[in-house]
Amino acid sequence: MRVSLRGMHRIVGLTSALFGITLAVTGIVLSFDPVTEAATTGTLTAAPEVTVAKLAQAVNDQVPGLERIEKTANHSVIAHYATEDGFGQVYFDAQTLAPKTASPISPVLGYIKDFHRSLFLGDFGRGVVGITAFAMLVLSVSGVAMIISKMGGWRALISPPKSGRLQALHLNAGRLAVAGLLILSFTGVLLSLVTFDLVPSPASDDPGFPVILAGDPPLQISELPALKSLKLSELRELVLPYPGDAADAYSLTTSQGSGYINPVTGQLVNWSIHGPSSQLYEIIFLIHTGQGAWPVGLLMGLSMLAVPFVIVSGVAMALRRLANPLRQFKNTPARVADTVVLVGSESATTWGFAAELARKLVAAGHKVHIAEMNKRAAEYPSGKFIFLITATYGMGEAPTNARHFLKRLNTFRLNHMRYSVLGFGDTSFPDFCKFAMDVDAAMLKTGMKRFHPFATIDRQSAQSFSSWGRAVGKSLGLGLSLEHSPERPKTTQVQLVSKRSYGQEVQAPVAILRLGTKSARTLPKHSAGDLLGVVAPGSSFPRYYSLASDGRDGCIEICVRKQPGGVCSGFLTDIAVGDSVDVFVKPNPKFRPSNSETPLILVGAGAGIGPLVGFLRANLQKRPAYLFWGGRDPSSDFLFREELGDLHTGGQITQITTAFSRTAGGGYVQSKLQCASRELQNLVQSGAQIVVCGGRAMGNDVQTTFNDLLLPIGLDVATLKQQGRYLEDVY
Amino acid sequence: MKHHLLATAISLACLVAAGQAGARQITITTQMGSFSGPRAYAAIYLTDPSGTVVETLWIAGGKSKYYKHLRAWARGSSASRSNLHSVTGASVGSGGQLQVSADIADVMIADGYQIRVDTSVEDRADHPRSAILTLGKQTSVRGRGFVHTLSLK
């Protein structure tokens, strides 16, 4: 199988992500090493001026058992000594020629350096690091190649991208990082190859030890001509002869070469100049580490700051792609497609149905182009059929990725194409498939003809999708067998812990259910306001209930109103304590009060009290909270009555206003809101947030009421919704 | 943590050098001091009284490219380094111990040949001649650098 550039980039990226981040982060820390060392040695701007003869003499006078003087690339002078009493290192100040009290090189950095090079795993770790460096090199090169080929030309490397947020982050951070990453990964690979002797080690030009004829007494270090003419900045290492061994010599390494000094004559002997390969190695080492050139180090470190962002966004993109139903589908370009499938939905389920259709049409010989409805081309020159597959949002509104479809329809060149609309929806909601109907009507109005009648799929039914497929196949003159069943989320089995029933007497049976698992650890994580999906036995799709509990409460709590003929609500209100239920949590982050001090207005009716109670329990900072709730009869369906009293006493509720429709002089919660108009106006003006939960009809009425009472202060629900101050969960 | 390592090398060259004359088997113990960082490389070798390397008895540490850091030994042993694998073992940790057995000719002991040890720890320090023990005169000496004591039996 041929692997595309993108596929290779993705596989290499996923496998190397963890180590890549590790190397980038430790590398960033290490990039500060040269500049801090140069700052402590006072050589940020200029190298030390002293001669090696003078410095070495001073060090030798002060360090008993001196064996070796090392000078680092950032001009730290380190005297290595060993006597029978001990061994170690002394740092010297090149200006004052006096020992330093503190080591300028942090031991922590030493550990980080070891980790960066070998992950504390010896040669195995070094191998992993080398392979990771190679992976980073491959990713940089393939990344640049993709940008250039995809976006056309080198200019793409600097111009901003236009696509989705993750991809934009990946591309932008990638642009910032790629130059540094190319350099660091390339030099890193080379250093690794040298470590493993896979390229010849450059430091092998050993000149050989000279024969020293012991004759006259040796010279003082300060009198050695070879050292008198050598500046400290050029020194790498000076090893002293072993005391009392007249045949031993100084061995010297400088930036130019290495060799020996005859201790009697003080002249260089067997001197060899660094060859081109060792010079090349030093340049590579300098670029990779910044040692001896701190601005290089800082620059490299700076460019690595973007690398964690590149890697994390890349991994997120790859994972998201795994969840994409179109992963295996090879899209035909719009120009040459004979069949176009436009999808209006952001749910993976609808896309899953659309992808199944596209795949089977391709198998039947069609050239299929699939895209979001917003991305409809101006024309499809080879197009014959156009499928419009769309869900409906809210109250008959367009899904986000189909929002521009209708208003841009007048720019569409029809080219004798024919169309068919398939709507996805839920018949238990009003405005069932309304947007799909609008699309169908609008298409008809353009003058385009249908090739297959308008159809709808209720609650993601695999059966009706399949039979629609057979019918469409007939219209197109081919056998079309569509098989797609939406994947059910992973469920957890929980047991009913307690059930409190209300409202039997007022013909509105409702129950507060508590569900739990044996161990709190296995309880699905959730917050009040999230949705609990319940799959009743024999039902193919879940029903959702707003959660009153928080994961920390140790149980799951929901309010369930028994719907006449409702499969799931009937099941839930009938089960006994100890019975098992399959559930999963669907996060609902948009329905959650903001984390502020402004007042909270909570409005609910019936079982809609559930999440509101949850929000009030969580109101530990005691922001002003006003609860408006409507039931039927306080003696029968006053849910959470005691607990609301406790919360009021505890200060988590400022005020409770109830409305009971079956009592004398009673009414609905909307009328209570009207009564409190003045107060509510003040609260909204002071920044209050409104949270509504209950049946759809109540939700609509509450909106109307708020629109009326907010009119005098120049506000409306739409504005508040935009500001995130009107949250709704209606069903 | 203490690392104990027993290494045995029978020095054929010494026997040959000894000719028909007598030889003695000795056990050389190198006790490492405590140090931080990676494990140490060490070379234990026999020299004549002037310090010329006569025989490599043991090398602790497997990567030959680091041997140049065992400076004194590396410098003097270039001629006799072709066949090291039979006297090479693992590097030695802080506080570890190396034991080497060797047959040494009586003549060498009488003439004051020496057992020497070079040590090196990567990125830390090289200590050539960490210990020098003169045969026939000393049975135990204190070392420098990474070697605590060098003794023989």
PDB file of C-alpha atoms in Angstrom, chain A residues 70-320:
ATOM      1  CA  GLU A  70      39.623  22.495  31.652  1.00  0.00           C
ATOM      2  CA  LYS A  71      38.184  25.572  30.015  1.00  0.00           C
ATOM      3  CA  THR A  72      34.596  25.272  28.835  1.00  0.00           C
ATOM      4  CA  ALA A  73      33.181  26.857  25.703  1.00  0.00           C
ATOM      5  CA  ASN A  74      31.642  29.551  27.894  1.00  0.00           C
ATOM      6  CA  HIS A  75      34.988  30.246  29.527  1.00  0.00           C
ATOM      7  CA  SER A  76      34.522  28.579  32.886  1.00  0.00           C
ATOM      8  CA  VAL A  77      37.925  27.506  34.186  1.00  0.00           C
ATOM      9  CA  ILE A  78      37.768  24.184  36.013  1.00  0.00           C
ATOM     10  CA  ALA A  79      40.753  22.795  37.908  1.00  0.00           C
ATOM     11  CA  HIS A  80      40.591  19.025  38.411  1.00  0.00           C
ATOM     12  CA  TYR A  81      42.635  17.683  41.269  1.00  0.00           C
ATOM     13  CA  ALA A  82      43.180  14.399  43.042  1.00  0.00           C
ATOM     14  CA  THR A  83      45.200  13.725  46.162  1.00  0.00           C
ATOM     15  CA  GLU A  84      45.139  10.880  48.631  1.00  0.00           C
ATOM     16  CA  ASP A  85      42.785  13.010  50.696  1.00  0.00           C
ATOM     17  CA  GLY A  86      40.239  13.393  47.963  1.00  0.00           C
ATOM     18  CA  PHE A  87      39.489  14.643  44.521  1.00  0.00           C
ATOM     19  CA  GLY A  88      37.252  17.155  42.871  1.00  0.00           C
ATOM     20  CA  GLN A  89      36.965  20.331  40.906  1.00  0.00           C
ATOM     21  CA  VAL A  90      37.606  23.975  41.692  1.00  0.00           C
ATOM     22  CA  TYR A  91      36.216  26.759  39.532  1.00  0.00           C
ATOM     23  CA  PHE A  92      38.487  29.694  38.891  1.00  0.00           C
ATOM     24  CA  ASP A  93      37.771  33.285  38.035  1.00  0.00           C
ATOM     25  CA  ALA A  94      39.767  34.095  34.898  1.00  0.00           C
ATOM     26  CA  GLN A  95      40.023  37.777  35.853  1.00  0.00           C
ATOM     27  CA  THR A  96      41.106  37.576  39.483  1.00  0.00           C
ATOM     28  CA  LEU A  97      42.821  34.175  39.123  1.00  0.00           C
ATOM     29  CA  ALA A  98      41.209  33.207  42.427  1.00  0.00           C
ATOM     30  CA  PRO A  99      39.034  30.179  43.131  1.00  0.00           C
ATOM     31  CA  LYS A 100      35.298  30.681  43.088  1.00  0.00           C
ATOM     32  CA  THR A 101      33.261  29.652  46.079  1.00  0.00           C
ATOM     33  CA  ALA A 102      30.261  28.426  44.136  1.00  0.00           C
ATOM     34  CA  SER A 103      30.061  26.262  41.041  1.00  0.00           C
ATOM     35  CA  PRO A 104      28.659  28.275  38.151  1.00  0.00           C
ATOM     36  CA  ILE A 105      27.222  25.121  36.603  1.00  0.00           C
ATOM     37  CA  SER A 106      23.993  23.963  38.223  1.00  0.00           C
ATOM     38  CA  PRO A 107      23.887  20.260  39.121  1.00  0.00           C
ATOM     39  CA  VAL A 108      20.187  20.229  38.190  1.00  0.00           C
ATOM     40  CA  LEU A 109      21.123  21.228  34.655  1.00  0.00           C
ATOM     41  CA  GLY A 110      23.555  18.325  34.653  1.00  0.00           C
ATOM     42  CA  TYR A 111      20.704  15.932  35.357  1.00  0.00           C
ATOM     43  CA  ILE A 112      18.486  17.542  32.752  1.00  0.00           C
ATOM     44  CA  LYS A 113      21.335  17.239  30.246  1.00  0.00           C
ATOM     45  CA  ASP A 114      21.720  13.537  31.063  1.00  0.00           C
ATOM     46  CA  PHE A 115      17.975  13.100  30.655  1.00  0.00           C
ATOM     47  CA  HIS A 116      17.944  15.000  27.354  1.00  0.00           C
ATOM     48  CA  ARG A 117      20.730  12.777  26.042  1.00  0.00           C
ATOM     49  CA  SER A 118      19.818   9.356  27.405  1.00  0.00           C
ATOM     50  CA  LEU A 119      16.526   9.603  29.364  1.00  0.00           C
ATOM     51  CA  PHE A 120      18.569   8.080  32.245  1.00  0.00           C
ATOM     52  CA  LEU A 121      18.445   4.820  30.290  1.00  0.00           C
ATOM     53  CA  GLY A 122      22.024   4.545  29.078  1.00  0.00           C
ATOM     54  CA  ASP A 123      22.605   3.440  25.508  1.00  0.00           C
ATOM     55  CA  PHE A 124      19.001   2.372  25.076  1.00  0.00           C
ATOM     56  CA  GLY A 125      17.868   5.889  25.988  1.00  0.00           C
ATOM     57  CA  ARG A 126      20.495   7.401  23.695  1.00  0.00           C
ATOM     58  CA  GLY A 127      19.076   5.274  20.893  1.00  0.00           C
ATOM     59  CA  VAL A 128      15.515   6.399  21.626  1.00  0.00           C
ATOM     60  CA  VAL A 129      16.659  10.031  21.664  1.00  0.00           C
ATOM     61  CA  GLY A 130      18.490   9.594  18.360  1.00  0.00           C
ATOM     62  CA  ILE A 131      15.466   7.989  16.717  1.00  0.00           C
ATOM     63  CA  THR A 132      13.234  10.738  18.094  1.00  0.00           C
ATOM     64  CA  ALA A 133      15.570  13.361  16.619  1.00  0.00           C
ATOM     65  CA  PHE A 134      15.297  11.566  13.283  1.00  0.00           C
ATOM     66  CA  ALA A 135      11.495  11.516  13.621  1.00  0.00           C
ATOM     67  CA  MET A 136      11.502  15.278  14.288  1.00  0.00           C
ATOM     68  CA  LEU A 137      13.631  15.763  11.164  1.00  0.00           C
ATOM     69  CA  VAL A 138      11.221  13.678   9.092  1.00  0.00           C
ATOM     70  CA  LEU A 139       8.260  15.611  10.515  1.00  0.00           C
ATOM     71  CA  SER A 140       9.850  18.992   9.778  1.00  0.00           C
ATOM     72  CA  VAL A 141      10.730  18.081   6.212  1.00  0.00           C
ATOM     73  CA  SER A 142       7.383  16.428   5.442  1.00  0.00           C
ATOM     74  CA  GLY A 143       5.521  19.267   7.188  1.00  0.00           C
ATOM     75  CA  VAL A 144       7.234  21.881   5.046  1.00  0.00           C
ATOM     76  CA  ALA A 145       6.632  19.784   1.938  1.00  0.00           C
ATOM     77  CA  MET A 146       2.922  19.517   2.735  1.00  0.00           C
ATOM     78  CA  ILE A 147       2.517  23.226   3.331  1.00  0.00           C
ATOM     79  CA  ILE A 148       4.225  24.014   0.049  1.00  0.00           C
ATOM     80  CA  SER A 149       2.375  21.459  -2.041  1.00  0.00           C
ATOM     81  CA  LYS A 150      -1.019  22.043  -0.448  1.00  0.00           C
ATOM     82  CA  MET A 151      -1.023  25.815  -0.336  1.00  0.00           C
ATOM     83  CA  GLY A 152       1.042  26.532  -3.389  1.00  0.00           C
ATOM     84  CA  GLY A 153       4.557  27.841  -3.244  1.00  0.00           C
ATOM     85  CA  TRP A 154       7.003  28.982  -0.648  1.00  0.00           C
ATOM     86  CA  ARG A 155       4.880  32.000   0.207  1.00  0.00           C
ATOM     87  CA  ALA A 156       2.578  29.620   2.038  1.00  0.00           C
ATOM     88  CA  LEU A 157       5.259  29.194   4.662  1.00  0.00           C
ATOM     89  CA  ILE A 158       4.743  32.741   5.889  1.00  0.00           C
ATOM     90  CA  SER A 159       1.136  33.571   5.049  1.00  0.00           C
ATOM     91  CA  PRO A 160      -1.551  32.796   7.629  1.00  0.00           C
ATOM     92  CA  PRO A 161      -3.728  29.718   7.227  1.00  0.00           C
ATOM     93  CA  LYS A 162      -7.509  29.790   6.932  1.00  0.00           C
ATOM     94  CA  SER A 163      -8.701  26.433   8.171  1.00  0.00           C
ATOM     95  CA  GLY A 164      -9.969  25.063  11.506  1.00  0.00           C
ATOM     96  CA  ARG A 165      -8.664  26.072  14.885  1.00  0.00           C
ATOM     97  CA  LEU A 166      -6.517  23.020  15.609  1.00  0.00           C
ATOM     98  CA  GLN A 167      -5.071  23.021  12.148  1.00  0.00           C
ATOM     99  CA  ALA A 168      -4.397  26.760  12.380  1.00  0.00           C
ATOM    100  CA  LEU A 169      -2.563  26.236  15.671  1.00  0.00           C
ATOM    101  CA  HIS A 170      -0.591  23.350  14.196  1.00  0.00           C
ATOM    102  CA  LEU A 171       0.394  25.357  11.140  1.00  0.00           C
ATOM    103  CA  ASN A 172       1.170  28.611  12.940  1.00  0.00           C
ATOM    104  CA  ALA A 173       3.184  27.025  15.723  1.00  0.00           C
ATOM    105  CA  GLY A 174       4.805  24.785  13.105  1.00  0.00           C
ATOM    106  CA  ARG A 175       5.916  27.816  11.077  1.00  0.00           C
ATOM    107  CA  LEU A 176       7.521  29.322  14.178  1.00  0.00           C
ATOM    108  CA  ALA A 177       9.263  26.108  15.103  1.00  0.00           C
ATOM    109  CA  VAL A 178      10.215  24.564  11.806  1.00  0.00           C
ATOM    110  CA  ALA A 179      13.516  26.354  11.137  1.00  0.00           C
ATOM    111  CA  GLY A 180      14.859  25.643  14.622  1.00  0.00           C
ATOM    112  CA  LEU A 181      13.458  22.144  14.565  1.00  0.00           C
ATOM    113  CA  LEU A 182      15.131  21.348  11.234  1.00  0.00           C
ATOM    114  CA  ILE A 183      18.480  22.570  12.539  1.00  0.00           C
ATOM    115  CA  LEU A 184      18.235  20.927  15.962  1.00  0.00           C
ATOM    116  CA  SER A 185      16.895  17.608  14.723  1.00  0.00           C
ATOM    117  CA  PHE A 186      19.490  17.422  11.942  1.00  0.00           C
ATOM    118  CA  THR A 187      22.404  18.231  14.274  1.00  0.00           C
ATOM    119  CA  GLY A 188      20.882  15.947  16.915  1.00  0.00           C
ATOM    120  CA  VAL A 189      20.793  13.044  14.468  1.00  0.00           C
ATOM    121  CA  LEU A 190      24.435  13.684  13.537  1.00  0.00           C
ATOM    122  CA  LEU A 191      25.527  13.810  17.192  1.00  0.00           C
ATOM    123  CA  SER A 192      23.652  10.583  17.813  1.00  0.00           C
ATOM    124  CA  LEU A 193      25.331   8.908  14.829  1.00  0.00           C
ATOM    125  CA  VAL A 194      28.719   9.938  16.232  1.00  0.00           C
ATOM    126  CA  THR A 195      27.773   8.551  19.661  1.00  0.00           C
ATOM    127  CA  PHE A 196      26.964   5.196  18.146  1.00  0.00           C
ATOM    128  CA  ASP A 197      30.069   5.248  15.914  1.00  0.00           C
ATOM    129  CA  LEU A 198      27.836   5.082  12.849  1.00  0.00           C
ATOM    130  CA  VAL A 199      29.875   7.891  11.360  1.00  0.00           C
ATOM    131  CA  PRO A 200      33.611   7.989  12.083  1.00  0.00           C
ATOM    132  CA  SER A 201      34.402   9.778  15.308  1.00  0.00           C
ATOM    133  CA  PRO A 202      36.306  12.921  14.398  1.00  0.00           C
ATOM    134  CA  ALA A 203      38.537  13.156  17.478  1.00  0.00           C
ATOM    135  CA  SER A 204      40.793  10.261  16.484  1.00  0.00           C
ATOM    136  CA  ASP A 205      43.725  12.286  15.166  1.00  0.00           C
ATOM    137  CA  ASP A 206      45.932  11.392  18.142  1.00  0.00           C
ATOM    138  CA  PRO A 207      49.411  12.707  17.537  1.00  0.00           C
ATOM    139  CA  GLY A 208      51.145  10.078  19.721  1.00  0.00           C
ATOM    140  CA  PHE A 209      53.060  10.609  22.913  1.00  0.00           C
ATOM    141  CA  PRO A 210      56.488  12.171  22.500  1.00  0.00           C
ATOM    142  CA  VAL A 211      59.701  10.812  23.930  1.00  0.00           C
ATOM    143  CA  ILE A 212      60.884  13.187  26.636  1.00  0.00           C
ATOM    144  CA  LEU A 213      64.538  12.871  27.498  1.00  0.00           C
ATOM    145  CA  ALA A 214      64.977  13.767  31.119  1.00  0.00           C
ATOM    146  CA  GLY A 215      67.909  16.136  31.306  1.00  0.00           C
ATOM    147  CA  ASP A 216      67.671  19.639  32.657  1.00  0.00           C
ATOM    148  CA  PRO A 217      65.084  20.376  35.350  1.00  0.00           C
ATOM    149  CA  PRO A 218      61.600  21.245  34.083  1.00  0.00           C
ATOM    150  CA  LEU A 219      60.461  24.851  33.654  1.00  0.00           C
ATOM    151  CA  GLN A 220      57.852  26.578  35.799  1.00  0.00           C
ATOM    152  CA  ILE A 221      54.436  26.573  34.131  1.00  0.00           C
ATOM    153  CA  SER A 222      54.540  30.352  33.799  1.00  0.00           C
ATOM    154  CA  GLU A 223      57.818  30.075  31.894  1.00  0.00           C
ATOM    155  CA  LEU A 224      56.624  27.587  29.259  1.00  0.00           C
ATOM    156  CA  PRO A 225      56.903  29.441  25.922  1.00  0.00           C
ATOM    157  CA  ALA A 226      54.080  27.414  24.365  1.00  0.00           C
ATOM    158  CA  LEU A 227      51.687  28.643  27.063  1.00  0.00           C
ATOM    159  CA  LYS A 228      53.010  32.209  27.244  1.00  0.00           C
ATOM    160  CA  SER A 229      51.807  32.819  23.726  1.00  0.00           C
ATOM    161  CA  LEU A 230      48.441  31.108  24.211  1.00  0.00           C
ATOM    162  CA  LYS A 231      45.353  33.101  25.165  1.00  0.00           C
ATOM    163  CA  LEU A 232      42.946  31.514  27.650  1.00  0.00           C
ATOM    164  CA  SER A 233      40.079  31.926  25.191  1.00  0.00           C
ATOM    165  CA  GLU A 234      41.780  29.391  22.892  1.00  0.00           C
ATOM    166  CA  LEU A 235      42.425  26.816  25.600  1.00  0.00           C
ATOM    167  CA  ARG A 236      40.350  23.655  25.842  1.00  0.00           C
ATOM    168  CA  GLU A 237      42.348  21.533  28.235  1.00  0.00           C
ATOM    169  CA  LEU A 238      45.786  21.358  29.782  1.00  0.00           C
ATOM    170  CA  VAL A 239      46.857  18.112  31.487  1.00  0.00           C
ATOM    171  CA  LEU A 240      49.861  18.421  33.776  1.00  0.00           C
ATOM    172  CA  PRO A 241      52.664  15.867  33.848  1.00  0.00           C
ATOM    173  CA  TYR A 242      52.555  13.414  36.710  1.00  0.00           C
ATOM    174  CA  PRO A 243      54.616  14.868  39.564  1.00  0.00           C
ATOM    175  CA  GLY A 244      58.050  13.261  39.766  1.00  0.00           C
ATOM    176  CA  ASP A 245      57.796  11.554  36.378  1.00  0.00           C
ATOM    177  CA  ALA A 246      60.538  13.177  34.349  1.00  0.00           C
ATOM    178  CA  ALA A 247      59.456  11.367  31.188  1.00  0.00           C
ATOM    179  CA  ASP A 248      55.923  12.772  31.285  1.00  0.00           C
ATOM    180  CA  ALA A 249      54.801  15.803  29.286  1.00  0.00           C
ATOM    181  CA  TYR A 250      52.020  18.391  29.362  1.00  0.00           C
ATOM    182  CA  SER A 251      49.232  17.512  27.026  1.00  0.00           C
ATOM    183  CA  LEU A 252      47.411  20.442  25.517  1.00  0.00           C
ATOM    184  CA  THR A 253      44.215  20.855  23.539  1.00  0.00           C
ATOM    185  CA  THR A 254      43.304  24.213  22.045  1.00  0.00           C
ATOM    186  CA  SER A 255      40.704  25.363  19.593  1.00  0.00           C
ATOM    187  CA  GLN A 256      43.266  24.809  16.834  1.00  0.00           C
ATOM    188  CA  GLY A 257      44.730  21.444  17.650  1.00  0.00           C
ATOM    189  CA  SER A 258      46.205  19.127  20.221  1.00  0.00           C
ATOM    190  CA  GLY A 259      49.597  17.828  21.205  1.00  0.00           C
ATOM    191  CA  TYR A 260      52.202  17.918  23.941  1.00  0.00           C
ATOM    192  CA  ILE A 261      54.559  20.365  25.610  1.00  0.00           C
ATOM    193  CA  ASN A 262      58.064  19.288  26.554  1.00  0.00           C
ATOM    194  CA  PRO A 263      58.341  20.321  30.211  1.00  0.00           C
ATOM    195  CA  VAL A 264      62.070  20.992  29.859  1.00  0.00           C
ATOM    196  CA  THR A 265      62.081  23.115  26.711  1.00  0.00           C
ATOM    197  CA  GLY A 266      58.509  24.371  26.993  1.00  0.00           C
ATOM    198  CA  GLN A 267      58.026  23.844  23.255  1.00  0.00           C
ATOM    199  CA  LEU A 268      55.132  22.132  21.529  1.00  0.00           C
ATOM    200  CA  VAL A 269      55.891  18.613  20.384  1.00  0.00           C
ATOM    201  CA  ASN A 270      53.897  16.202  18.228  1.00  0.00           C
ATOM    202  CA  TRP A 271      51.354  18.940  17.532  1.00  0.00           C
ATOM    203  CA  SER A 272      48.453  18.076  15.279  1.00  0.00           C
ATOM    204  CA  ILE A 273      45.965  20.535  13.925  1.00  0.00           C
ATOM    205  CA  HIS A 274      42.246  19.681  14.153  1.00  0.00           C
ATOM    206  CA  GLY A 275      41.190  18.209  10.856  1.00  0.00           C
ATOM    207  CA  PRO A 276      38.160  19.325   8.860  1.00  0.00           C
ATOM    208  CA  SER A 277      36.001  16.543  10.279  1.00  0.00           C
ATOM    209  CA  SER A 278      36.606  17.554  13.863  1.00  0.00           C
ATOM    210  CA  GLN A 279      36.008  21.208  12.955  1.00  0.00           C
ATOM    211  CA  LEU A 280      32.726  20.186  11.380  1.00  0.00           C
ATOM    212  CA  TYR A 281      31.825  18.206  14.478  1.00  0.00           C
ATOM    213  CA  GLU A 282      32.515  21.235  16.631  1.00  0.00           C
ATOM    214  CA  ILE A 283      30.288  23.450  14.506  1.00  0.00           C
ATOM    215  CA  ILE A 284      27.489  20.885  14.736  1.00  0.00           C
ATOM    216  CA  PHE A 285      27.975  20.619  18.497  1.00  0.00           C
ATOM    217  CA  LEU A 286      27.972  24.403  18.866  1.00  0.00           C
ATOM    218  CA  ILE A 287      24.772  24.824  16.850  1.00  0.00           C
ATOM    219  CA  HIS A 288      22.987  22.067  18.755  1.00  0.00           C
ATOM    220  CA  THR A 289      24.047  23.115  22.264  1.00  0.00           C
ATOM    221  CA  GLY A 290      24.797  26.830  21.972  1.00  0.00           C
ATOM    222  CA  GLN A 291      27.875  26.129  24.102  1.00  0.00           C
ATOM    223  CA  GLY A 292      30.312  28.935  23.339  1.00  0.00           C
ATOM    224  CA  ALA A 293      27.711  30.950  21.437  1.00  0.00           C
ATOM    225  CA  TRP A 294      24.947  31.754  23.895  1.00  0.00           C
ATOM    226  CA  PRO A 295      22.805  33.776  21.437  1.00  0.00           C
ATOM    227  CA  VAL A 296      22.567  30.654  19.253  1.00  0.00           C
ATOM    228  CA  GLY A 297      21.434  28.685  22.305  1.00  0.00           C
ATOM    229  CA  LEU A 298      18.771  31.223  23.232  1.00  0.00           C
ATOM    230  CA  LEU A 299      17.507  31.475  19.677  1.00  0.00           C
ATOM    231  CA  MET A 300      17.179  27.701  19.361  1.00  0.00           C
ATOM    232  CA  GLY A 301      15.482  27.478  22.758  1.00  0.00           C
ATOM    233  CA  LEU A 302      13.061  30.216  21.791  1.00  0.00           C
ATOM    234  CA  SER A 303      12.018  28.477  18.595  1.00  0.00           C
ATOM    235  CA  MET A 304      11.464  25.260  20.574  1.00  0.00           C
ATOM    236  CA  LEU A 305       8.806  26.984  22.714  1.00  0.00           C
ATOM    237  CA  ALA A 306       6.355  26.409  19.883  1.00  0.00           C
ATOM    238  CA  VAL A 307       7.132  22.686  19.579  1.00  0.00           C
ATOM    239  CA  PRO A 308       4.845  21.406  22.390  1.00  0.00           C
ATOM    240  CA  PHE A 309       1.964  23.299  20.736  1.00  0.00           C
ATOM    241  CA  VAL A 310       2.777  21.770  17.357  1.00  0.00           C
ATOM    242  CA  ILE A 311       2.899  18.292  18.817  1.00  0.00           C
ATOM    243  CA  VAL A 312      -0.212  18.537  20.981  1.00  0.00           C
ATOM    244  CA  SER A 313      -2.321  20.066  18.198  1.00  0.00           C
ATOM    245  CA  GLY A 314      -0.982  17.494  15.756  1.00  0.00           C
ATOM    246  CA  VAL A 315      -1.895  14.612  18.015  1.00  0.00           C
ATOM    247  CA  ALA A 316      -5.336  16.136  18.638  1.00  0.00           C
ATOM    248  CA  MET A 317      -5.892  16.403  14.876  1.00  0.00           C
ATOM    249  CA  ALA A 318      -4.832  12.824  14.337  1.00  0.00           C
ATOM    250  CA  LEU A 319      -7.133  11.578  17.096  1.00  0.00           C
ATOM    251  CA  ARG A 320     -10.035  13.635  15.799  1.00  0.00           C
TER     252      ARG A 320
END
